[in-house]
Coordinates of C-alpha atoms and ligand atoms in Angstrom, one line a residue:
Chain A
X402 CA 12.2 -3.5 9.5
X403 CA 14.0 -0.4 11.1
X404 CA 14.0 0.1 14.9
X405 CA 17.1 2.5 14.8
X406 CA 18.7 4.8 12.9
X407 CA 21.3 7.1 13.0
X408 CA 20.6 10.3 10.8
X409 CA 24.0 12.2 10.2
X410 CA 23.6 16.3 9.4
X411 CA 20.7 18.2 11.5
X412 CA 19.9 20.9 9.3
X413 CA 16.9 21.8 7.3
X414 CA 16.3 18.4 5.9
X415 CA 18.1 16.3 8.4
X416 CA 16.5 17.4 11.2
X417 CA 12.7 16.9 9.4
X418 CA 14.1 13.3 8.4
X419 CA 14.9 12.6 12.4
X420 CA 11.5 13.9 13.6
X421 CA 10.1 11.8 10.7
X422 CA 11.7 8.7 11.7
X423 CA 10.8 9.3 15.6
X424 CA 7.0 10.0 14.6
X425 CA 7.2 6.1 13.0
X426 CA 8.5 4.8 15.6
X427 CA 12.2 4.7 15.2
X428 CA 15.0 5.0 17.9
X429 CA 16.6 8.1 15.9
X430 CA 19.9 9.6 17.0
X431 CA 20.9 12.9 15.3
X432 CA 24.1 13.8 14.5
X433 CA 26.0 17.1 13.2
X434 CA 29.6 18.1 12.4
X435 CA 29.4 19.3 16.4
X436 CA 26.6 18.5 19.2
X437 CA 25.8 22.0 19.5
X438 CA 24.0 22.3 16.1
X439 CA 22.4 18.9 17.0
X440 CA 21.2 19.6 20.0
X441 CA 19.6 23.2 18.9
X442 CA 17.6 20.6 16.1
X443 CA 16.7 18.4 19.0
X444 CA 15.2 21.4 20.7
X445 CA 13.6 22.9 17.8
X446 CA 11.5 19.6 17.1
X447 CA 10.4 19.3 20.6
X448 CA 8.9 22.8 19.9
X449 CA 7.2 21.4 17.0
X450 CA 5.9 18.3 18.7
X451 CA 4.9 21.3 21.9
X452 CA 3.1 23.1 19.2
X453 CA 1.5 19.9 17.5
X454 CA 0.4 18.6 20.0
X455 CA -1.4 22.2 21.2
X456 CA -3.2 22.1 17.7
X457 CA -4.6 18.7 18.9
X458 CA -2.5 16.8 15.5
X459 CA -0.9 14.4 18.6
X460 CA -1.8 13.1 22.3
X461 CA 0.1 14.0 25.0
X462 CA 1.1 10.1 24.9
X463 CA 2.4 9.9 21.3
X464 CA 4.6 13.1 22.0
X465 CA 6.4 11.1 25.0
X466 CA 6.8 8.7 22.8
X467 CA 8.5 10.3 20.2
X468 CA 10.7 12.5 22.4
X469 CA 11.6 9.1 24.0
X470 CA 12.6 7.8 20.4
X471 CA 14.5 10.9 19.7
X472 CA 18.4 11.9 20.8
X473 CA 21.2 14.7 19.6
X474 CA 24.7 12.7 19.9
X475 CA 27.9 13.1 19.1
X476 CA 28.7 11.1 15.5
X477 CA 31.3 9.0 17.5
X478 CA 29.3 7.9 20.3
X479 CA 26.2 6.5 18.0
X480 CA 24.9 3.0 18.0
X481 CA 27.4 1.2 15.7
X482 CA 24.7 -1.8 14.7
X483 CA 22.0 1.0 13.8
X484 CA 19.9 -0.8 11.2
X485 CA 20.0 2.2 8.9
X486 CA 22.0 5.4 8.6
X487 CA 21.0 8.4 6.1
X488 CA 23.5 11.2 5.5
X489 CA 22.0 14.6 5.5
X490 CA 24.8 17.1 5.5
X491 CA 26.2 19.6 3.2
X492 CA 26.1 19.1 -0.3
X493 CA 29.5 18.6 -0.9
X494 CA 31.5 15.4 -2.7
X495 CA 34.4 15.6 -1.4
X496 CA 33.0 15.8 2.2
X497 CA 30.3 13.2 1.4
X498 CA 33.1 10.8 0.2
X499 CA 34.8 11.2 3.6
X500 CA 32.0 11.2 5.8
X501 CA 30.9 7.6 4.5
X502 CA 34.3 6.5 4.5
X503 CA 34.9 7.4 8.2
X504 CA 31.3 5.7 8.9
X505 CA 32.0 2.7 6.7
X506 CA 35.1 1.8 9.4
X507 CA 32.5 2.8 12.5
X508 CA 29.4 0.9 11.1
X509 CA 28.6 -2.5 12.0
X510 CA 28.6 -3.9 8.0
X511 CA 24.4 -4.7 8.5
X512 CA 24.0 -1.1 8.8
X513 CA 22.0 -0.3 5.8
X514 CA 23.9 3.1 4.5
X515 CA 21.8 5.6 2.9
X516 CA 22.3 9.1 1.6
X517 CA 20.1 12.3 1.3
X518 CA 21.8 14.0 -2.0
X519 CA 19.8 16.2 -4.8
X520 CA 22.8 16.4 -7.0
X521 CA 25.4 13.4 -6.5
X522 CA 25.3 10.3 -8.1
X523 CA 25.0 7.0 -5.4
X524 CA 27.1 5.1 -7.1
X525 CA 29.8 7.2 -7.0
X526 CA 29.2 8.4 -3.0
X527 CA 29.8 4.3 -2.5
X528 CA 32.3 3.6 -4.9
X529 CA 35.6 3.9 -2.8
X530 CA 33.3 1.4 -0.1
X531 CA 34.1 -2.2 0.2
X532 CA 31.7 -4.2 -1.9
X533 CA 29.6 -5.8 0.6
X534 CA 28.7 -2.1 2.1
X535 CA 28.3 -0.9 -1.3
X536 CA 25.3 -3.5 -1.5
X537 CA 24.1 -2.1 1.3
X538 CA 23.8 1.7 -0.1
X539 CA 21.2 3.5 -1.4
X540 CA 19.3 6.7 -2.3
X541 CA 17.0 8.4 0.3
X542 CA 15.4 11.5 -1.4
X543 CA 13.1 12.8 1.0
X544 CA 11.5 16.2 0.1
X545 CA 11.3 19.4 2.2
X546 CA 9.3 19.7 4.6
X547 CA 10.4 16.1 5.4
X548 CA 7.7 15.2 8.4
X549 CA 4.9 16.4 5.4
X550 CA 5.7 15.7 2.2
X551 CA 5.1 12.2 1.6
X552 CA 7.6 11.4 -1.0
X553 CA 10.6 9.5 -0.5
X554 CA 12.7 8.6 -3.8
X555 CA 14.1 5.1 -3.3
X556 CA 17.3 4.6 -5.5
X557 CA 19.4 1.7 -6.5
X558 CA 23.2 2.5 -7.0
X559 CA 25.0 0.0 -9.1
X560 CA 25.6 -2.3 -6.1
X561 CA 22.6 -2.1 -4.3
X562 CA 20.7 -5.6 -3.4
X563 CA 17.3 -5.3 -5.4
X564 CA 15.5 -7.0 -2.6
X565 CA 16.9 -4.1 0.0
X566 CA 15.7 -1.3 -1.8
X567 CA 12.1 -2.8 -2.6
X568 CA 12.4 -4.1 1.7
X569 CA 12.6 -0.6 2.3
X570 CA 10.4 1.2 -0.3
X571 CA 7.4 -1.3 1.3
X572 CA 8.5 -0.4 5.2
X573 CA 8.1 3.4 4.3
X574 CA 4.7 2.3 2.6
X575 CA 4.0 0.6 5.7
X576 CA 4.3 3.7 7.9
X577 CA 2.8 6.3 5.5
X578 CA 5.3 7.7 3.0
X579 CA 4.8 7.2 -0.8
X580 CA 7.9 5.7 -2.0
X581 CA 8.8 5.6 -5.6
X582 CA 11.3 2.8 -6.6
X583 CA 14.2 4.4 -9.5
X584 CA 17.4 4.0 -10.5
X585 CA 20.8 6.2 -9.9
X586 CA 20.0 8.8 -12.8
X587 CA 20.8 12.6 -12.4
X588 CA 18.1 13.8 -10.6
X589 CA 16.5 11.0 -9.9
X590 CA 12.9 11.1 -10.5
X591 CA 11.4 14.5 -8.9
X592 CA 14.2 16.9 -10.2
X593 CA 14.5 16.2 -13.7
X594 CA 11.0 15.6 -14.7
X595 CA 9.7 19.2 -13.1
X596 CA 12.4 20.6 -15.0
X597 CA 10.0 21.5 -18.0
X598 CA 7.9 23.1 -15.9
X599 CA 10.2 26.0 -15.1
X600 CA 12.4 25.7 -18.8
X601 CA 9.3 25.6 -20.4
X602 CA 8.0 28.4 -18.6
X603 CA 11.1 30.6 -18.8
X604 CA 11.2 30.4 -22.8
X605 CA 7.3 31.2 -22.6
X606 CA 8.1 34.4 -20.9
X607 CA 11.1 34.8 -23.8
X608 CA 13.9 37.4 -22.0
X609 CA 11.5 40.3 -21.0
X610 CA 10.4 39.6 -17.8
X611 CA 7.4 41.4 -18.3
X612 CA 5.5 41.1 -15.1
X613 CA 2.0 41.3 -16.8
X614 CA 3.7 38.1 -19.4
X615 CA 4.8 36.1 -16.1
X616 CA 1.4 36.6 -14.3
X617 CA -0.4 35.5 -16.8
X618 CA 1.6 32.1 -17.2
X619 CA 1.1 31.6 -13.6
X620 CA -2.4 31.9 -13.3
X621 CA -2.9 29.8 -16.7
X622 CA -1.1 26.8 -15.2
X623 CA -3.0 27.5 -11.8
X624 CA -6.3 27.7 -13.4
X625 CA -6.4 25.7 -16.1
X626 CA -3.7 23.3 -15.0
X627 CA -4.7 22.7 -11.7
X628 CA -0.8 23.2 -10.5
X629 CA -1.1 24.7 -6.9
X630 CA 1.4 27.5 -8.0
X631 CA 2.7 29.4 -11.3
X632 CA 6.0 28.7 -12.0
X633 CA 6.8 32.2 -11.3
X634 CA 5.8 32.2 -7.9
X635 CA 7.1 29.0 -7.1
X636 CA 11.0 29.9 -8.6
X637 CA 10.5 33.2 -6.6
X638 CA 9.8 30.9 -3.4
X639 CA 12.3 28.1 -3.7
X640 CA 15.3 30.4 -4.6
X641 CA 16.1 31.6 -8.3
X642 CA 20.0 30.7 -7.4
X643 CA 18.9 27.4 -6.1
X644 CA 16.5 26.4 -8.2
X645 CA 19.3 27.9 -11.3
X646 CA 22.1 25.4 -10.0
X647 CA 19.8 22.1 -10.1
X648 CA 19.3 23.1 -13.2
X649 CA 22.7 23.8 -14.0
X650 CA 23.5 20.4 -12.3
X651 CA 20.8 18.2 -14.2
X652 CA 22.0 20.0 -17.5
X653 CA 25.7 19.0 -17.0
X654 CA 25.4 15.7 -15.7
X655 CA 23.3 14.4 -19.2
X656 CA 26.3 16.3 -21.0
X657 CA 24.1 19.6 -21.9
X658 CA 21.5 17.7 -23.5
X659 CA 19.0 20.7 -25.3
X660 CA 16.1 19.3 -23.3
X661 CA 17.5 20.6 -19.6
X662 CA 19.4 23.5 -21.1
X663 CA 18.9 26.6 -18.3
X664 CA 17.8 30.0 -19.4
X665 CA 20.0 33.2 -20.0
X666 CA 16.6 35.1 -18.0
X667 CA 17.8 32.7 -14.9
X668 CA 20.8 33.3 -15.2
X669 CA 20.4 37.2 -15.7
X670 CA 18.5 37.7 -12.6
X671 CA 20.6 35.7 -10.1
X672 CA 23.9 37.5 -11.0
X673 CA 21.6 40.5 -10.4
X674 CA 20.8 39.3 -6.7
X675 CA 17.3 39.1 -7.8
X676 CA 16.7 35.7 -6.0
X677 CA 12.9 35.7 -5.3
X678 CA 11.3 35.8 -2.0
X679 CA 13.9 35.9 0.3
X680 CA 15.7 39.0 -1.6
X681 CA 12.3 41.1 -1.9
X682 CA 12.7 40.8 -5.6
X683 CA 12.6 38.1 -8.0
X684 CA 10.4 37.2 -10.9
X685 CA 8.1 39.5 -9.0
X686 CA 8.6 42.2 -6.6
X687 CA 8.1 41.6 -2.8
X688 CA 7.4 44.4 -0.1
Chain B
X445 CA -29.0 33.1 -39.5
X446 CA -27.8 29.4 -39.8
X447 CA -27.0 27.5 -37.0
X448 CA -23.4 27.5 -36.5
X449 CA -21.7 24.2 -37.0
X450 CA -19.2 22.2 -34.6
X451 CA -16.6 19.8 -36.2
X452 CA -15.8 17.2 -33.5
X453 CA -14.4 13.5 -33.4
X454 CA -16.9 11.1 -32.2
X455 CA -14.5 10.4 -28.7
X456 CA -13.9 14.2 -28.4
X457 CA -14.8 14.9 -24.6
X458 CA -17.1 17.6 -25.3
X459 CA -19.3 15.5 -27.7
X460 CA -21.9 14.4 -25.7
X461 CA -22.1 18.5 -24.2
X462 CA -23.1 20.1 -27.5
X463 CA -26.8 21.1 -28.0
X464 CA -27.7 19.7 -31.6
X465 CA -30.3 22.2 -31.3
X466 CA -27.7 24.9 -31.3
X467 CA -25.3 24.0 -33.0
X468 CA -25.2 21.7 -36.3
X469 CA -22.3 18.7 -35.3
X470 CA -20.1 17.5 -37.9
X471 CA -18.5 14.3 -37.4
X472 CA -15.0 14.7 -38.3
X473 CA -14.6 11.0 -39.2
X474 CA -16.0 11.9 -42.0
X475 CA -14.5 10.5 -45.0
X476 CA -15.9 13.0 -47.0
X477 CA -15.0 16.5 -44.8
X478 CA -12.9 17.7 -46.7
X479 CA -14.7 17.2 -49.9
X480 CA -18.5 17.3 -49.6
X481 CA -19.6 17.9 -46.2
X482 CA -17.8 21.7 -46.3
X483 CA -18.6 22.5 -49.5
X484 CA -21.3 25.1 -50.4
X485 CA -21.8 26.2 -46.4
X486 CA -23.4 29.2 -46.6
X487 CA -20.7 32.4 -46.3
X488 CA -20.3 33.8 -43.2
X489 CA -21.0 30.4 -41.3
X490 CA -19.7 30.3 -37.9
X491 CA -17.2 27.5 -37.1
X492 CA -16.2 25.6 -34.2
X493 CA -13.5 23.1 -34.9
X494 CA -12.7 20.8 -32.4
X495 CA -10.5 18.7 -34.3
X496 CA -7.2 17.5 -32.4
X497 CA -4.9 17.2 -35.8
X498 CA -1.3 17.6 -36.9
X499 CA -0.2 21.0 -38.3
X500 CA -0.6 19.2 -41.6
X501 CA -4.1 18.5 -41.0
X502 CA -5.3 21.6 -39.7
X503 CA -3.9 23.6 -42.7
X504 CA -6.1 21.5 -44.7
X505 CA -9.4 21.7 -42.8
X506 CA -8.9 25.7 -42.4
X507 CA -7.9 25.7 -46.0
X508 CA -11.1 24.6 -46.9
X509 CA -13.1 26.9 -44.7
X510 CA -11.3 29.9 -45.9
X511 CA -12.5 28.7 -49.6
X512 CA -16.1 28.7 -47.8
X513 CA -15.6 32.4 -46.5
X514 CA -16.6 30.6 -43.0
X515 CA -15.7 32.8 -39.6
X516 CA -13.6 30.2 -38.0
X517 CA -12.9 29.5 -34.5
X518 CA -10.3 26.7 -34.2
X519 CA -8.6 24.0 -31.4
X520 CA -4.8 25.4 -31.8
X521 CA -3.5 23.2 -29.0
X522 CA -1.2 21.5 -30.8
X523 CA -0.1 23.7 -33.6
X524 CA 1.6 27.1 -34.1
X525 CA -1.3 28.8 -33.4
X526 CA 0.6 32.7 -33.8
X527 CA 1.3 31.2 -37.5
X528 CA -1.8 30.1 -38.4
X529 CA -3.3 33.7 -37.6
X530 CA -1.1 35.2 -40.0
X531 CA -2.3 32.7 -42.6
X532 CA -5.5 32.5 -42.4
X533 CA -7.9 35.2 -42.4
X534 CA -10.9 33.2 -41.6
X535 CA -9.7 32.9 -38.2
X536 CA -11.5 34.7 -35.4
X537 CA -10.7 32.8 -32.6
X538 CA -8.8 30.0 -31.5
X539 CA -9.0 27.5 -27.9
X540 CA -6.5 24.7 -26.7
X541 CA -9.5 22.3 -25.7
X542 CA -7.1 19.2 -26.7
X543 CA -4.9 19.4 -23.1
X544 CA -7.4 17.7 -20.4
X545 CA -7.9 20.5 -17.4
X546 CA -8.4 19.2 -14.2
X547 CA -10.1 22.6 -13.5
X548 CA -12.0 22.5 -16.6
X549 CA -10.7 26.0 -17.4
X550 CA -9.2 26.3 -21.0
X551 CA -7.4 29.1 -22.8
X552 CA -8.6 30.7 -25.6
X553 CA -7.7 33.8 -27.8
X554 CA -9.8 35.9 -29.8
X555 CA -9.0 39.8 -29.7
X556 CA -11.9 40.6 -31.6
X557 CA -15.1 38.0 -31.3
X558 CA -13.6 36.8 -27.4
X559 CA -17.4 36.7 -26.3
X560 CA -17.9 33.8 -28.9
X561 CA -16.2 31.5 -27.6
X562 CA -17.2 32.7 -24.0
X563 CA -20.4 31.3 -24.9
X564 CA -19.8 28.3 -26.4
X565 CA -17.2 27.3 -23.7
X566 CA -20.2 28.1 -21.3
X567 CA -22.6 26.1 -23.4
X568 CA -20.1 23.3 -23.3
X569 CA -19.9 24.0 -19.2
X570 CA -16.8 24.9 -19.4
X571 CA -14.7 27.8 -18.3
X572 CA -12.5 29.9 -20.5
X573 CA -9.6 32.2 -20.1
X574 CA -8.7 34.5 -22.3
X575 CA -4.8 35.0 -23.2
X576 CA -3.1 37.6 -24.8
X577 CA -1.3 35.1 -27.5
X578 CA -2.1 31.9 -29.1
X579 CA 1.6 31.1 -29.4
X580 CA 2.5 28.0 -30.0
X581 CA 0.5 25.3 -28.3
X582 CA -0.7 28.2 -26.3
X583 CA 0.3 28.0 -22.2
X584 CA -0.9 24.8 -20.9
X585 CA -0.4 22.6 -23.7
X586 CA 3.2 23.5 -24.2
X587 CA 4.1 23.2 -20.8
X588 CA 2.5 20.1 -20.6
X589 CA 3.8 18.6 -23.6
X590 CA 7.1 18.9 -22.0
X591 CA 6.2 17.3 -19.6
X592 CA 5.0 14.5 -20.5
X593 CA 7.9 14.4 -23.3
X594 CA 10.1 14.1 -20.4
X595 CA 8.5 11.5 -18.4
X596 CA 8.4 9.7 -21.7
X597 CA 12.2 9.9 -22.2
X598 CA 12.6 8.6 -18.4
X599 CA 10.7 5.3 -19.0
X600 CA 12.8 5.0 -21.9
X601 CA 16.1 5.2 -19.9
X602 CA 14.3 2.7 -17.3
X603 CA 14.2 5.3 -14.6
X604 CA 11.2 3.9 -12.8
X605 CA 8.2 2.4 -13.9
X606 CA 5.0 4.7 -15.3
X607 CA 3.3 4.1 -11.5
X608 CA 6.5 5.5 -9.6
X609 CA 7.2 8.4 -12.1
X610 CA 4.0 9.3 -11.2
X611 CA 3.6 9.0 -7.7
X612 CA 7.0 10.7 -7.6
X613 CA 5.2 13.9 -9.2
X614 CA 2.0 14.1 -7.2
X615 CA 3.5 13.4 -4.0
X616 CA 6.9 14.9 -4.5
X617 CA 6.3 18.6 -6.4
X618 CA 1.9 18.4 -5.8
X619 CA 0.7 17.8 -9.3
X620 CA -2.6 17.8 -10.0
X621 CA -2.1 14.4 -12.0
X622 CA 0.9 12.0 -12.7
X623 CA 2.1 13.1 -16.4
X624 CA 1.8 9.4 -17.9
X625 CA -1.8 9.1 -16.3
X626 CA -2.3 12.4 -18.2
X627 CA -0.8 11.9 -21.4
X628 CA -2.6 8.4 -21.5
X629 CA -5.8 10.2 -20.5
X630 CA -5.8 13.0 -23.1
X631 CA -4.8 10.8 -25.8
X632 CA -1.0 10.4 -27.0
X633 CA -1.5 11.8 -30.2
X634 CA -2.1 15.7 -29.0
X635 CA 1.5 15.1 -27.0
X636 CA 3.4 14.5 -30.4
X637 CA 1.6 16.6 -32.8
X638 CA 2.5 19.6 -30.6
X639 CA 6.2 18.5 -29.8
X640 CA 6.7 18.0 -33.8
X641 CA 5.2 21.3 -34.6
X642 CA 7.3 23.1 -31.9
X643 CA 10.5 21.1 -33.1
X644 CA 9.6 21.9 -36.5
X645 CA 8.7 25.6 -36.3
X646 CA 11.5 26.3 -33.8
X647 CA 14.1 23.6 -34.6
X648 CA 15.1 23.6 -31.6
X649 CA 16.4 19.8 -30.2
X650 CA 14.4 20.5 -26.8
X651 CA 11.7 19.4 -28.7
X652 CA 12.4 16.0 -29.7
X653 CA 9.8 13.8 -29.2
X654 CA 11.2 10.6 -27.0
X655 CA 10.7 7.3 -29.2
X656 CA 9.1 5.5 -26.2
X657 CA 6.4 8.2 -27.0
X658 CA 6.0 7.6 -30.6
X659 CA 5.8 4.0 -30.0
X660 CA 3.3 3.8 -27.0
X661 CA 1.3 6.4 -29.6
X662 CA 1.6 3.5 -32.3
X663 CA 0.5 0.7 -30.0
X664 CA -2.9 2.6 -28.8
X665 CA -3.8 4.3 -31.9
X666 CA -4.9 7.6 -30.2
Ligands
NAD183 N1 16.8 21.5 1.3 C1 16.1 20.7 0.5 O1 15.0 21.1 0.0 C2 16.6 19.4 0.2 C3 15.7 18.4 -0.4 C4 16.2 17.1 -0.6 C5 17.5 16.8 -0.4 N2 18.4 17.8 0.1 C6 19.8 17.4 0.3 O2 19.9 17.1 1.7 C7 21.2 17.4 2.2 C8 21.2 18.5 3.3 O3 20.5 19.6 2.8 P1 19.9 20.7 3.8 O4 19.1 21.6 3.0 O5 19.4 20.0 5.0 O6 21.3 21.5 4.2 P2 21.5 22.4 5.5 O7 22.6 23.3 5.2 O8 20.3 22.9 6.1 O9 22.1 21.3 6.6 C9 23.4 20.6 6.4 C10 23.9 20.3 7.8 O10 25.1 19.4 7.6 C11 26.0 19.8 8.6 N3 27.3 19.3 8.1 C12 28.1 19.8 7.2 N4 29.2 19.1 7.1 C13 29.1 18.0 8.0 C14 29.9 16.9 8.4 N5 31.1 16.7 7.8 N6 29.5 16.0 9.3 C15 28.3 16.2 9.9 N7 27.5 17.3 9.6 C16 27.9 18.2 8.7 C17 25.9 21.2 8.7 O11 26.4 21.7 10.0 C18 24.4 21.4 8.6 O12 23.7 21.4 9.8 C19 22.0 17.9 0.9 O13 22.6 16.8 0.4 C20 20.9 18.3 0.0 O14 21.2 18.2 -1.3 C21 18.0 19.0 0.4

């Protein structure tokens, strides 16, 4: 069902998305605000594949054949009648808005049109589209590390043909990935039901942030509930500010309902700086 | 010394792993627990209850066994468990054996007698981790409860269906089980007595229990 695509925004998840995409097969180009960053991602996966390959995961022939699928370009110069399109770039509204409007006017209108948000609603990235390409528009949620995690969240907008999302939830079945079929809903599937297990968590600990309190949540929900990490730990990893403004996000867009409501601790520690791993010092302290 | 006796539903997991010739069972069926079947048990009798029962219900029970002078150990999973200590001094112990492990670890809290229900656990082949608090629906069960409450309110808002929400979880954050597999696996029931209890201890609105919930709970019975 897709040959070629054109996948817009090479960072972090952008860039897994393309190598993704060229691993099944698909023509992929990759495109950034300039060709500079897209051609550093190009290189970048090549070193992956390199390394891959040395690990024995691929054969020297399926690595030609994906760096043959697989090319940085300039947004402008892209294959207008690509059968599918999936916007990766900042998370921004305003920008998003733009982007699709400036690609709706490039696009050949059977280019399926598909976007990579956490945060924004589809409908409302398509609504200032022409009908016919709103149809056309969906949800691509892929999760990070793209090429790996097998998820991709499939969502209908208000427009969007039933028959194209379920076409395209069965070709990602076809090459691998488990898609799961929902509708346009503040973070989709993924982000708001996992929200519990760091709310939950954060009024278990209550406001101390006693280290002993924390560990022993972690290892109770690795231990007896079979989760591969604590909460803890896994806030500390992802990012306390990040993982503090999806749930700010998911709060706000179901109007503050109780059930998402964030956590004064949260909030506490990232105004501190204290943002986890990547700051030495989080939940937990780092050396 | 008596034998020490194990109250437990006749579906209760652990049923079939209790040595009769350890322990004396107690079929909690029973129409006649409350009544009969606890009445004149010698003092000092140890008790393992392994009822799964509504805050409502376990006052009862426990309220009967502190009238026997019986040394108590009780399934808190789905109650206030921090409340019930304070109330009844014929608890020495309590577990959360009502939240399905995948690891077949389970909590349990006993400051004093912790080597008790080390032992049965191990009987039972199970393994047990002590925690410094029964709180409310201990760890796990809490956690989970939320959990599950949510993925509950999402098939009421027609999110996805039960096999995508699912998927979604396993494949998308690495859970150990989808949460509507779980909930249906564990039994509904342990879902929504904890979520009232927390809701009504705490009154707190995070706890309301999705309707979707309380309805697929009415249509299985369990
Ligand atoms: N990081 C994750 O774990 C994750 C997971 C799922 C979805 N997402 C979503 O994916 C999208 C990208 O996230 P990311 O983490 O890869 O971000 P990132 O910052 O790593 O990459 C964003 C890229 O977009 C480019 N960009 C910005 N404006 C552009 C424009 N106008 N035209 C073209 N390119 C532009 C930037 O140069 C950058 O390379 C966001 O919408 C985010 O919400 C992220």
């Amino acid at each position: 069902m897709i040959h070629s695509a054109v996948v817009l925004g090479a960072g972090t998840m952008g860039s897994g998305i393309a190598q993704w995409l060229a691993q099944a097969g698909v023509k992929v180009e990759l495109a950034d605000a300039n060709l500079s960053v897209a051609t550093e991602a190009h290189k970048r996966i090549l070193l992956s594949w390199k390394a891959l390959l040395e690990k024995g995961k691929f054969t020297p022939e399926q690595v030609k054949t994906f760096e043959d699928n697989l090319f940085p370009i300039e947004t402008s110069d892209c294959k207008k009648d690509s059968d599918l399109l999936i916007e990766a770039i900042i998370e921004n509204l305003d920008v998003k808005k733009q982007v699709f409007h400036e690609l709706d006017l490039l696009m050949h209108e059977k280019t399926i049109f598909a976007s990579n948000t956490s945060s924004f609603q589809i409908t409302t990235l398509a609504s200032r589209l022409p009908l016919k390409r709103q149809k056309r528009f969906l949800g691509l949620h892929f999760f990070n590390p793209a090429t790996l995690m097998k998820l991709v969240e499939v969502v209908r907008a208000r427009e969007t043909e039933e028959s194209l999302a379920k076409n395209l939830a069965a070709w990602f079945k076809s090459q691998g990935k488990v898609p799961a079929l929902c509708q346009d809903s503040p973070g989709f599937i993924v982000n708001r039901l996992a929200r519990n297990f760091y709310g939950e968590s954060l009024r278990l600990a209550g406001m101390s942030a006693d280290e002993n309190r924390l560990k022993e949540i972690d290892t109770i929900m690795r231990e007896v509930g079979g989760f591969k990490m604590g909460p803890f730990e896994l806030m500390d990893l992802i990012g306390l500010d990040i993982n503090y403004q999806v749930s700010t996000s998911v709060w706000e867009a179901f109007h503050r309902e109780p059930r998402f409501q964030p956590h004064r601790l949260q909030a506490s520690l990232v105004d501190a700086g204290l943002l986890g791993r990547k700051t030495k010092q989080g939940f937990y302290r780092y050396e | 010394m008596n034998k020490p006796l194990v109250i437990i539903e006749g579906d209760h997991f652990l049923r079939s792993k209790i040595d009769p010739k350890r322990y004396t069972l107690l079929d909690a069926e029973s129409e006649d627990l409350m009544t009969d079947d606890l009445v004149d048990l010698p003092a000092r009798t140890v008790v393992f209850d392994l009822t799964i029962g509504s805050a409502d219900e376990k006052r009862q029970l426990l309220e009967c066994l502190e009238d026997e002078k019986a040394l108590v150990y009780s399934d808190l999973s789905t109650v206030w468990g921090e409340g019930f200590f304070e109330n009844f001094r014929c608890l020495q112990g309590a577990f959360a054996l009502g939240y399905q492990s995948p690891k077949n670890c389970y909590e349990f809290y006993s400051p004093k007698n912790a080597s008790v229900i080390q032992e049965f656990l191990e009987s039972a082949e199970l393994k047990g981790l002590s925690v410094s608090t029964a709180g409310m629906g201990f760890h796990f069960p809490r956690m989970l409860a939320q959990i599950i409450n949510e993925a509950y309110f999402a098939l009421e808002d027609q999110l996805a269906s039960a096999e995508d929400l699912d998927l979604a979880l396993v494949h998308g954050v690495n859970y150990p089980k989808g949460p509507i597999d779980w909930s249906k696996g564990m039994g509904l029931r342990t879902t929504i007595y904890l979520l009232d209890e927390l809701y009504s201890v705490t009154g707190d609105p995070r706890y309301r229990t999705s309707t979707k919930l309380r309805l697929e709970f009415l249509k299985s019975n369990r």
